[in-house]
Amino acid sequence: MKFNIFNKNRKESPSSSPESQTTDEEAHIPVLPGVARAEMLRHAWSKKSLIVAYAALFFAAFVFQFCGVTVKSYTPYATSSFRQHSMLTTAAVVYKIVCVITLPFVARIADCFSRVSGFFIALIFLIATYIMFAASKNVGMYLASEIFLGIGKVSYVMMEKVFVADTTQILNRGLWTALPTAVASIPTLYISSIVAEKVLDHSTWRWGYGMWAIITPVSLAPLIFIMWRLDRKAQKYGITHNIKASLNLPEGSWYKKLAHLLYVELDIVGGLLMLAGLSLFFLPFTLTGSASILDWDEATTIVLLVLGFVVLGIFVFWVLSKFPQRPFISVSILKNPSVLMACTLPLFDTINSSTSGAYYSSVLQVSGHFTVGEAARITRASRVCQLVGSVLVGILIKYTRTAKIFMISGISLIVITQGFFCYLSDHNGQFGSELHWTVIQVFEGFGRGFYNIPTIISVQANSDPSQIAPSIAMFTMFSQMGAVIGNSIAASVWNELVIKRLTQYLPEGSKSSATSIFGSIKVALGYKQGTPEREAIDRAYREVLQKQGYISLGFLLPALIIVFFIKGFDPTQRTSVNVDDNGEVVLRTATGKNGEGPQFHTISSNLSSSSSASDLSEEKDGTSAASKEKNSLSTEPERK
């Protein structure tokens, strides 16, 4: 199959699954220059540059995880300072909606230009994020900061996965996908919670956010610089020496070219339709309730929900129609039933975790009487164990050469632990101890790690080889969509029930304080333990958390069924890149003994002619090596 990026008269043709691809057929499928450059970049890797790049990735992952864990502890205090503690889920939904919209855009930008552009987008938006958080003077500006955080964070996380996918083989990809974040998260579980406590004790949450505007660029700069240098080296091999020709931009003025880039290459119309639909439909759930700004029977609520549903319907029609040449959502990826089912696993799982976890930290502090640090360590135990489990399952896949059993065992373990979560939330008026909650988080984390890694690798392995970034974006997008749904459900339950429970349980003389308790965690924590008011608050929080737990448990049952129908993948599948005698980059995919045999995919054409004379003169020492690459696959440098 030939992927010709220099054919100006190319036409869109549907991407096929690996099962339908054969070496006999040829189809001109447009491959964007970022994809072709990523393939040629493998020729630029030396052992030394690969080690340095991964060292920079590990360092960036450590700082990124440290920052993420620390700033989460400030969220209840930031929203409470605006007297809007219940806006926790509104902030979370805004953040997740932005993540959903950002993923396809960043994947397309990385494919259109280069991988380093995705990292650079992450850096710019993360710096702006923490400056805005520190300067927030009202809840509106705080929510705007969540938008920038969504763009920056999801861009970095996705590009990290794309970088690993570009530099590893299927057999080792699970291990290397999990390893950087896992190594970084283990020490940050304890260090970050201590730092967050000290910042709140001796300073303010504003400085807690603001200091990361300085630390983040310093930590990401080495990785971005290395990627930029290697990207420049890839250009000397001639992949995208002329970006305009590669993108097939129309002749004419700059705004005509910009319009083509936005409308055709990025499908800005589809992105805006999805953004409007998700916002209109899901945000009302977080703003409606007994003590919220909207009521369920208000005309505003009904109109927003109806409009959101209609706009989402228009978005689906747009994506499935022939209007967009490159749809915002890669529908071709989802035509593979196994890929579609694999994407639904994180959808249901994140609905579960977001529904029961939206106010989990607040309930631990109020009903469990834990400190900020203790609550942070409990909640982060799940994440750390997830990453440890991911590394473990990556090793097991490498040596057992099987994957599906880990998906099944992981989902099963999550279902069991969620049952215990409901039990401990409010068992005969008692709340679980720190040991109980930590054990639950540990097993839940291992379950999530065991299913997540083989599932995302399955999506990549069963998708078209030229769609690494879109397949990762699709998988992650389903996960973020689950978070949008879960946080919306959690918010509607919390807003509706907490104020009712407080009004019901508080002593007669304190019932008028129900609204202020509902609006601020500091007010709730201000009542001394053992007083009738505090016992009423504890009981209200416990009961609502248990209700959210039961709802989230119901969403896990479909996942437990779907996991049995997901097609596995062959961990022995290998890919390598070579330049043939015609100057074309050939992507070779070879499966194991039970596979269908090797497949050859031509990624681009006329590579040698696209290099300038000056480029070639700078590479005199590498000429002989490049010639050998053209003649034999065996001389191409091995990936991890």
XYZ file of C-alpha atoms in Angstrom:
640
model
C 0.000 0.000 0.000
C 1.442 3.386 -0.968
C 1.018 6.519 1.076
C 1.939 9.398 -1.251
C 2.217 12.768 0.476
C 3.509 14.632 -2.571
C 0.637 13.828 -4.939
C -1.249 17.104 -5.345
C -4.228 15.405 -6.967
C -4.675 12.886 -4.213
C -8.168 11.935 -3.083
C -9.371 10.847 0.300
C -9.870 7.141 0.571
C -11.063 5.305 3.619
C -8.452 3.868 5.863
C -8.687 0.142 6.239
C -8.019 -2.096 9.161
C -4.883 -4.242 9.327
C -6.990 -7.298 8.539
C -8.035 -5.897 5.165
C -4.619 -4.607 4.092
C -2.667 -6.737 1.635
C 0.600 -6.345 -0.188
C -1.059 -6.931 -3.602
C -3.191 -3.795 -3.537
C -2.141 -0.200 -3.868
C -4.167 2.750 -2.588
C -3.089 6.373 -2.518
C -3.897 7.374 1.051
C -2.781 10.889 1.990
C -0.252 10.823 4.775
C 0.380 14.144 6.463
C 3.964 15.456 6.628
C 4.225 15.051 10.410
C 3.562 11.315 10.020
C 6.131 10.946 7.255
C 8.679 12.981 9.235
C 8.116 10.779 12.291
C 8.832 7.718 10.155
C 12.012 9.240 8.723
C 13.042 10.478 12.171
C 13.849 6.895 13.053
C 16.800 7.158 10.673
C 18.064 10.116 12.704
C 18.040 8.254 16.016
C 21.368 7.132 17.350
C 21.688 5.128 20.550
C 23.074 8.168 22.336
C 20.337 10.547 21.142
C 17.646 8.039 22.100
C 19.046 7.703 25.635
C 19.271 11.472 26.031
C 15.719 11.953 24.716
C 14.269 9.390 27.124
C 16.235 10.891 30.022
C 14.673 14.264 29.189
C 11.264 12.584 28.948
C 11.684 11.005 32.395
C 12.701 14.337 33.914
C 9.768 16.164 32.313
C 7.392 13.404 33.473
C 8.614 13.750 37.056
C 8.004 17.515 37.164
C 4.693 17.145 35.303
C 3.386 14.558 37.789
C 4.698 16.508 40.774
C 2.875 19.609 39.549
C -0.373 17.754 38.778
C -0.607 16.098 42.181
C 0.260 19.273 44.083
C -2.159 21.674 42.400
C -5.097 19.265 42.784
C -4.906 19.835 46.527
C -5.545 23.542 46.013
C -8.771 23.168 44.007
C -11.225 22.898 46.979
C -9.600 25.919 48.631
C -9.569 28.020 45.474
C -13.252 27.384 44.740
C -14.154 27.834 48.419
C -12.436 31.230 48.437
C -15.006 32.268 45.840
C -17.759 30.720 48.024
C -18.332 28.166 45.277
C -17.128 24.796 46.608
C -19.876 23.047 44.621
C -18.242 24.455 41.458
C -15.623 21.693 41.759
C -17.470 19.583 39.206
C -18.240 22.541 36.950
C -14.499 23.214 36.778
C -13.861 19.522 36.136
C -16.469 19.326 33.352
C -15.102 22.458 31.657
C -11.618 20.958 31.855
C -12.687 17.603 30.424
C -14.721 19.141 27.587
C -11.681 21.134 26.543
C -9.585 17.947 26.732
C -12.024 16.146 24.430
C -11.882 18.935 21.852
C -8.124 19.417 22.119
C -7.130 15.802 21.484
C -8.096 15.564 17.772
C -6.711 19.057 17.081
C -3.318 18.324 18.638
C -3.142 14.928 16.906
C -3.870 16.582 13.563
C -1.368 19.403 14.173
C 1.328 16.857 15.099
C 0.540 14.983 11.879
C 0.383 18.138 9.745
C 3.642 19.660 10.969
C 5.778 17.704 13.440
C 5.764 15.969 16.812
C 7.713 18.811 18.426
C 4.847 21.206 17.630
C 2.591 19.229 19.989
C 5.081 19.555 22.848
C 5.473 23.263 22.152
C 1.686 23.800 22.319
C 1.669 22.023 25.699
C 4.443 24.262 27.042
C 2.803 27.552 26.012
C -0.598 26.684 27.449
C 0.780 25.255 30.711
C 2.696 28.466 31.411
C -0.416 30.551 30.722
C -2.497 28.190 32.872
C -0.617 28.638 36.130
C -0.311 32.392 35.671
C -4.097 32.597 35.238
C -4.772 30.323 38.220
C -2.566 32.454 40.465
C -4.259 35.650 39.299
C -7.869 34.378 39.520
C -10.128 36.841 41.300
C -13.453 35.125 40.655
C -14.827 31.748 39.662
C -15.163 32.845 36.019
C -11.433 33.438 35.659
C -10.755 30.184 37.493
C -12.880 28.276 34.968
C -11.058 30.047 32.139
C -7.805 28.754 33.632
C -9.238 25.237 33.483
C -9.662 25.683 29.723
C -5.966 26.477 29.287
C -5.031 23.614 31.620
C -7.105 21.206 29.527
C -5.270 22.199 26.358
C -1.799 22.152 27.906
C -2.056 18.996 29.962
C -3.758 16.792 27.388
C -1.322 17.987 24.700
C 1.658 16.894 26.786
C 0.168 13.538 27.832
C -0.831 12.636 24.293
C 2.476 13.697 22.734
C 4.353 11.660 25.337
C 2.419 8.569 24.208
C 2.957 9.426 20.532
C 6.700 9.846 21.145
C 6.872 6.394 22.762
C 4.805 4.845 19.959
C 7.117 6.379 17.354
C 10.238 4.924 18.988
C 9.166 1.463 20.199
C 7.950 -1.854 18.854
C 4.583 -3.327 19.854
C 6.162 -5.936 22.150
C 7.884 -3.284 24.279
C 5.434 -0.410 23.860
C 3.301 -1.235 26.894
C 6.316 -1.093 29.199
C 7.739 2.131 27.777
C 4.335 3.818 27.656
C 3.913 3.367 31.399
C 7.490 3.607 32.649
C 8.216 7.393 32.539
C 5.046 8.394 34.383
C 5.227 5.430 36.761
C 8.776 6.193 37.869
C 7.811 9.841 38.384
C 4.595 9.172 40.316
C 5.950 6.942 43.084
C 7.994 9.634 44.880
C 5.508 12.404 44.076
C 2.746 10.574 45.978
C 4.353 11.606 49.234
C 6.493 14.613 48.364
C 3.742 16.551 46.571
C 1.197 16.168 49.358
C 3.752 17.434 51.898
C 4.576 20.396 49.668
C 0.882 21.199 49.198
C 0.323 21.186 52.964
C 3.330 23.431 53.589
C 2.235 25.884 50.910
C -1.261 26.127 52.395
C 0.149 26.475 55.922
C 2.769 29.116 55.166
C 1.502 30.806 52.018
C -1.604 30.749 49.804
C -2.991 28.556 47.083
C -2.185 31.368 44.617
C 1.552 30.940 45.080
C 1.009 27.189 44.955
C -0.204 27.624 41.379
C 2.083 30.486 40.377
C 5.422 28.792 41.111
C 4.730 26.199 38.402
C 4.691 28.921 35.747
C 8.439 29.113 36.368
C 9.230 25.435 36.990
C 7.286 23.973 34.035
C 9.171 25.649 31.153
C 12.518 24.806 32.752
C 11.580 21.122 32.976
C 10.115 20.809 29.472
C 12.791 22.839 27.679
C 15.381 19.992 27.385
C 12.856 17.576 25.846
C 11.522 20.157 23.387
C 15.054 21.196 22.381
C 16.108 17.581 21.738
C 12.964 16.902 19.699
C 13.550 20.079 17.704
C 17.141 19.127 16.925
C 16.137 15.645 15.804
C 13.277 17.072 13.784
C 15.736 19.335 11.981
C 17.893 16.303 11.317
C 14.884 14.496 9.853
C 14.308 17.422 7.495
C 17.817 16.933 6.134
C 16.743 13.476 5.057
C 14.208 15.318 2.908
C 10.792 14.377 4.303
C 9.046 17.747 4.494
C 11.531 20.197 3.065
C 8.607 22.006 1.438
C 5.749 22.095 3.980
C 3.340 23.862 1.629
C 3.708 21.231 -1.069
C 3.283 18.457 1.473
C 0.102 19.958 2.878
C -1.176 20.626 -0.647
C -2.170 24.184 0.278
C -3.996 26.110 -2.458
C -2.332 28.850 -4.459
C -3.216 32.396 -3.495
C -3.175 34.702 -0.481
C -2.140 33.682 3.041
C -5.691 33.822 4.382
C -6.842 31.439 1.652
C -4.169 29.006 2.773
C -5.108 29.548 6.416
C -8.771 28.887 5.616
C -7.793 25.650 3.872
C -5.700 24.593 6.862
C -8.506 25.303 9.350
C -11.448 24.055 7.283
C -9.904 21.064 5.472
C -6.907 19.872 7.486
C -8.200 20.641 11.005
C -11.995 20.612 10.386
C -12.630 23.621 12.597
C -16.382 23.374 11.888
C -16.598 19.890 13.394
C -14.545 20.954 16.399
C -16.746 23.977 17.132
C -19.936 21.915 16.759
C -18.621 19.352 19.241
C -17.478 22.039 21.683
C -20.856 23.804 21.580
C -22.831 20.565 21.870
C -20.893 19.197 24.842
C -20.926 22.535 26.673
C -24.631 23.192 26.174
C -25.637 19.655 27.160
C -23.350 18.806 30.105
C -22.684 22.085 31.916
C -26.349 22.478 33.040
C -25.948 19.262 35.055
C -23.262 20.943 37.160
C -25.245 24.165 37.638
C -28.626 22.673 38.542
C -29.838 21.597 41.971
C -31.507 22.663 45.190
C -28.869 25.265 46.052
C -27.545 26.018 42.576
C -28.156 28.863 40.161
C -30.534 26.798 37.994
C -33.539 24.551 38.680
C -34.471 21.490 36.661
C -37.874 22.924 35.735
C -36.518 26.293 34.602
C -36.872 27.189 30.933
C -33.140 28.011 30.759
C -32.150 24.503 31.831
C -34.526 22.832 29.387
C -33.467 25.047 26.480
C -29.751 24.411 27.139
C -30.244 20.642 27.272
C -32.360 20.569 24.095
C -29.960 22.830 22.201
C -26.999 20.736 23.330
C -28.675 17.543 22.148
C -29.540 19.083 18.775
C -26.046 20.481 18.228
C -24.485 17.116 19.096
C -26.822 15.532 16.538
C -25.674 18.045 13.920
C -22.059 17.232 14.819
C -22.630 13.505 14.264
C -24.284 14.246 10.909
C -21.379 16.510 9.917
C -18.715 13.942 10.766
C -20.522 11.125 8.939
C -21.339 13.280 5.890
C -19.133 13.937 2.864
C -18.693 17.633 3.667
C -15.441 17.425 5.694
C -12.527 16.068 3.661
C -10.685 15.216 6.877
C -13.344 14.789 9.626
C -12.611 16.121 13.099
C -13.142 12.602 14.449
C -11.281 9.806 12.683
C -14.350 7.725 11.868
C -12.265 5.243 9.889
C -10.528 4.146 13.103
C -13.859 3.303 14.743
C -15.006 1.174 11.803
C -12.968 -1.637 13.299
C -15.337 -3.243 15.886
C -12.463 -4.330 18.114
C -11.047 -0.797 18.214
C -14.479 0.650 18.979
C -15.037 -1.760 21.875
C -11.522 -1.139 23.187
C -12.263 2.596 23.266
C -15.485 2.040 25.242
C -13.614 0.422 28.165
C -12.041 3.692 29.362
C -15.352 5.429 28.625
C -17.266 3.340 31.188
C -14.362 3.195 33.623
C -13.913 6.969 33.745
C -17.660 7.456 34.151
C -17.296 5.225 37.203
C -14.209 6.934 38.636
C -15.467 10.471 37.946
C -18.915 9.880 39.409
C -17.606 8.461 42.688
C -14.413 10.516 42.799
C -15.550 14.079 42.047
C -16.071 14.977 45.739
C -14.151 12.037 47.195
C -11.274 14.157 48.537
C -13.676 16.607 50.175
C -15.631 13.793 51.870
C -12.398 12.236 53.145
C -11.503 15.518 54.847
C -14.998 16.231 56.193
C -16.522 12.834 57.046
C -13.252 10.934 57.419
C -11.561 13.721 59.442
C -8.346 13.316 57.413
C -5.883 16.145 56.834
C -5.211 17.564 53.371
C -2.038 15.498 53.119
C -3.703 12.266 54.271
C -6.584 12.730 51.833
C -4.138 13.449 49.006
C -2.100 10.337 49.796
C -5.220 8.163 49.835
C -6.538 9.449 46.529
C -3.147 9.357 44.846
C -2.518 5.741 45.927
C -4.829 4.630 43.119
C -2.910 6.581 40.494
C 0.496 5.371 41.645
C -0.619 1.746 41.797
C -2.183 2.160 38.359
C 1.189 3.179 36.995
C 3.024 0.413 38.843
C 0.456 -2.039 37.483
C 0.991 -0.605 34.004
C 4.725 -1.261 34.203
C 4.098 -4.760 35.554
C 1.633 -5.622 32.794
C 4.036 -4.186 30.206
C 6.690 -6.639 31.438
C 4.181 -9.509 31.511
C 3.061 -8.798 27.935
C 6.702 -8.800 26.828
C 7.472 -12.203 28.329
C 4.099 -14.010 28.189
C 3.255 -12.635 24.711
C -0.414 -12.389 25.610
C -2.579 -9.421 26.568
C -6.325 -10.078 26.722
C -6.246 -11.892 30.063
C -4.893 -8.728 31.671
C -7.788 -6.644 30.295
C -10.328 -9.059 31.785
C -8.617 -9.345 35.178
C -8.179 -5.558 35.414
C -11.840 -4.720 34.789
C -12.952 -7.493 37.176
C -10.740 -6.108 39.957
C -12.175 -2.604 39.503
C -15.749 -3.932 39.804
C -14.913 -5.721 43.072
C -13.196 -2.703 44.630
C -16.058 -0.404 43.646
C -18.394 -2.661 45.611
C -16.216 -2.210 48.709
C -16.158 1.541 48.034
C -19.955 1.644 48.389
C -19.788 -0.513 51.514
C -17.230 1.667 53.332
C -18.801 5.002 52.385
C -21.577 4.654 54.935
C -21.638 1.329 56.784
C -24.050 1.612 59.711
C -23.199 5.262 60.123
C -19.450 4.619 60.048
C -16.842 5.792 57.559
C -13.849 3.677 56.537
C -10.429 4.151 58.123
C -7.330 5.378 56.303
C -6.126 1.787 55.946
C -9.447 0.675 54.424
C -9.519 3.466 51.841
C -5.859 3.047 50.950
C -6.272 -0.694 50.327
C -9.282 -0.006 48.081
C -7.336 2.589 46.112
C -4.374 0.231 45.753
C -6.420 -2.616 44.254
C -8.435 -0.264 42.078
C -5.207 1.231 40.760
C -3.720 -2.138 39.890
C -6.939 -3.113 38.122
C -6.917 0.075 36.075
C -3.251 -0.366 35.168
C -3.774 -3.970 34.120
C -6.521 -3.205 31.607
C -5.416 0.240 30.402
C -2.027 -0.534 28.834
C -3.015 -3.631 26.795
C -6.181 -1.819 25.685
C -4.435 1.273 24.314
C -1.798 -0.901 22.618
C -4.616 -2.970 21.108
C -6.133 0.194 19.626
C -2.777 1.144 18.065
C -2.038 -2.351 16.788
C -5.452 -2.758 15.153
C -5.455 0.714 13.566
C -3.803 1.829 10.350
C -0.004 2.152 10.800
C -0.132 5.755 9.569
C -2.662 6.781 12.247
C -0.679 6.486 15.463
C -1.535 9.971 16.765
C -5.253 9.826 15.809
C -5.663 6.378 17.373
C -4.092 7.548 20.649
C -6.258 10.681 20.517
C -9.395 8.590 19.937
C -8.673 6.289 22.881
C -7.916 9.210 25.193
C -10.924 11.163 23.929
C -13.295 8.362 24.941
C -11.702 8.408 28.384
C -12.171 12.173 28.691
C -15.768 11.874 27.487
C -16.387 9.417 30.294
C -15.033 11.990 32.727
C -17.390 14.645 31.317
C -20.375 12.335 31.794
C -19.236 11.144 35.227
C -18.559 14.611 36.597
C -21.911 15.830 35.275
C -23.706 12.987 37.063
C -21.718 13.584 40.261
C -22.532 17.298 40.192
C -26.251 16.788 39.656
C -26.415 14.286 42.559
C -24.278 16.452 44.858
C -26.121 19.697 44.127
C -29.507 18.065 44.591
C -28.928 15.903 47.681
C -26.285 17.519 49.922
C -28.300 20.638 50.700
C -31.399 18.517 51.361
C -29.497 16.199 53.706
C -27.936 19.136 55.558
C -31.312 20.807 56.008
C -32.744 17.506 57.245
C -29.982 16.550 59.712
C -28.731 19.881 61.105
C -30.150 20.978 64.482
C -32.997 23.496 64.260
C -30.792 26.395 65.258
C -28.240 25.655 62.549
C -30.468 24.858 59.569
C -29.987 28.385 58.229
C -26.258 27.615 57.861
C -26.878 24.769 55.388
C -26.207 26.959 52.344
C -22.902 28.322 53.642
C -21.758 24.797 54.645
C -22.693 23.553 51.193
C -20.738 26.343 49.509
C -17.419 26.058 51.361
C -15.361 23.143 52.632
C -13.690 25.518 55.101
C -17.043 26.256 56.735
C -17.806 22.533 56.971
C -14.408 21.798 58.514
C -14.860 24.717 60.921
C -17.370 22.786 63.061
C -15.642 20.791 65.798
C -15.750 17.019 65.702
C -18.376 15.499 67.992
C -20.770 18.460 67.862
C -24.322 17.830 66.566
C -23.627 20.124 63.598
C -20.476 18.258 62.568
C -22.161 14.876 62.926
C -24.973 16.081 60.677
C -22.465 17.338 58.104
C -20.513 14.070 58.244
C -23.668 12.037 57.748
C -24.866 14.118 54.794
C -21.529 13.858 53.023
C -21.265 10.105 53.649
C -24.713 9.304 52.321
C -24.278 11.309 49.136
C -20.871 9.720 48.443
C -22.424 6.279 48.832
C -25.221 7.222 46.433
C -22.640 8.323 43.857
C -20.780 5.047 44.409
C -23.832 2.930 43.606
C -24.502 4.909 40.426
C -20.898 4.555 39.261
C -20.949 0.811 39.950
C -23.795 0.436 37.461
C -21.638 1.837 34.663
C -18.966 -0.812 35.205
C -21.234 -3.718 34.313
C -21.269 -3.000 30.529
C -17.465 -2.784 30.597
C -17.306 -6.210 32.253
C -19.249 -7.641 29.290
C -17.517 -5.719 26.490
C -14.000 -6.718 27.549
C -14.644 -10.357 26.524
C -15.361 -9.331 22.920
C -12.269 -7.199 22.305
C -9.900 -8.703 19.783
C -6.402 -9.119 21.119
C -3.222 -8.256 19.258
C -0.005 -10.018 18.386
C 2.739 -8.628 20.680
C 5.364 -10.069 18.290
C 4.301 -7.652 15.539
C 7.302 -5.582 14.464
C 7.668 -2.503 12.305
C 10.756 -1.028 10.719
C 11.508 1.723 8.225
C 13.735 1.646 5.161
C 14.472 3.875 2.175
C 14.248 1.941 -1.100
C 16.108 2.569 -4.380
C 13.414 5.003 -5.549
C 13.813 7.202 -2.484
C 10.553 5.989 -0.932
C 10.144 5.308 2.788
C 8.791 1.812 3.355
C 7.103 0.885 6.615
C 7.391 -2.851 7.170
C 4.959 -4.567 9.538
C 5.752 -8.203 10.265
C 3.550 -10.326 12.524
C 4.372 -13.470 14.452
C 3.863 -17.085 13.521
C 0.095 -16.826 13.589
C 0.025 -13.502 11.743
C -0.720 -12.819 8.119
C 2.895 -12.181 7.154
C 4.800 -9.013 6.411
C 3.099 -5.939 4.990
C 4.886 -3.077 3.222
C 3.537 0.476 3.302
C 5.163 3.253 1.280
C 5.005 6.366 3.425
C 6.329 8.972 1.022
C 8.018 9.400 -2.328
C 10.937 11.274 -3.882
C 12.702 11.815 -0.577
C 16.134 12.230 -2.038
C 15.017 14.900 -4.474
C 13.315 16.930 -1.751
C 16.584 17.617 0.024
C 18.466 20.740 -0.910
C 22.084 20.710 -2.044
C 23.160 22.442 1.134
C 21.403 19.851 3.257
C 23.112 17.056 1.415
C 26.508 18.681 1.649
C 26.158 18.876 5.427
C 25.530 15.154 5.548
C 28.586 13.941 3.610
C 29.667 11.710 6.429
C 26.278 10.001 6.523
C 25.986 9.374 2.780
C 27.325 5.859 2.843
C 25.087 4.917 5.759
C 22.047 6.286 3.952
C 22.947 4.278 0.840
C 23.119 1.119 2.867
C 19.684 1.858 4.311
C 18.277 2.045 0.801
C 19.606 -1.377 -0.053
C 18.729 -3.383 3.033
C 16.190 -3.381 5.838
C 18.664 -5.045 8.131
C 20.838 -1.937 8.388
C 18.050 0.264 9.764
C 18.550 1.143 13.455
C 16.513 -0.917 15.854
C 13.821 0.726 17.893
C 13.329 -0.062 21.553
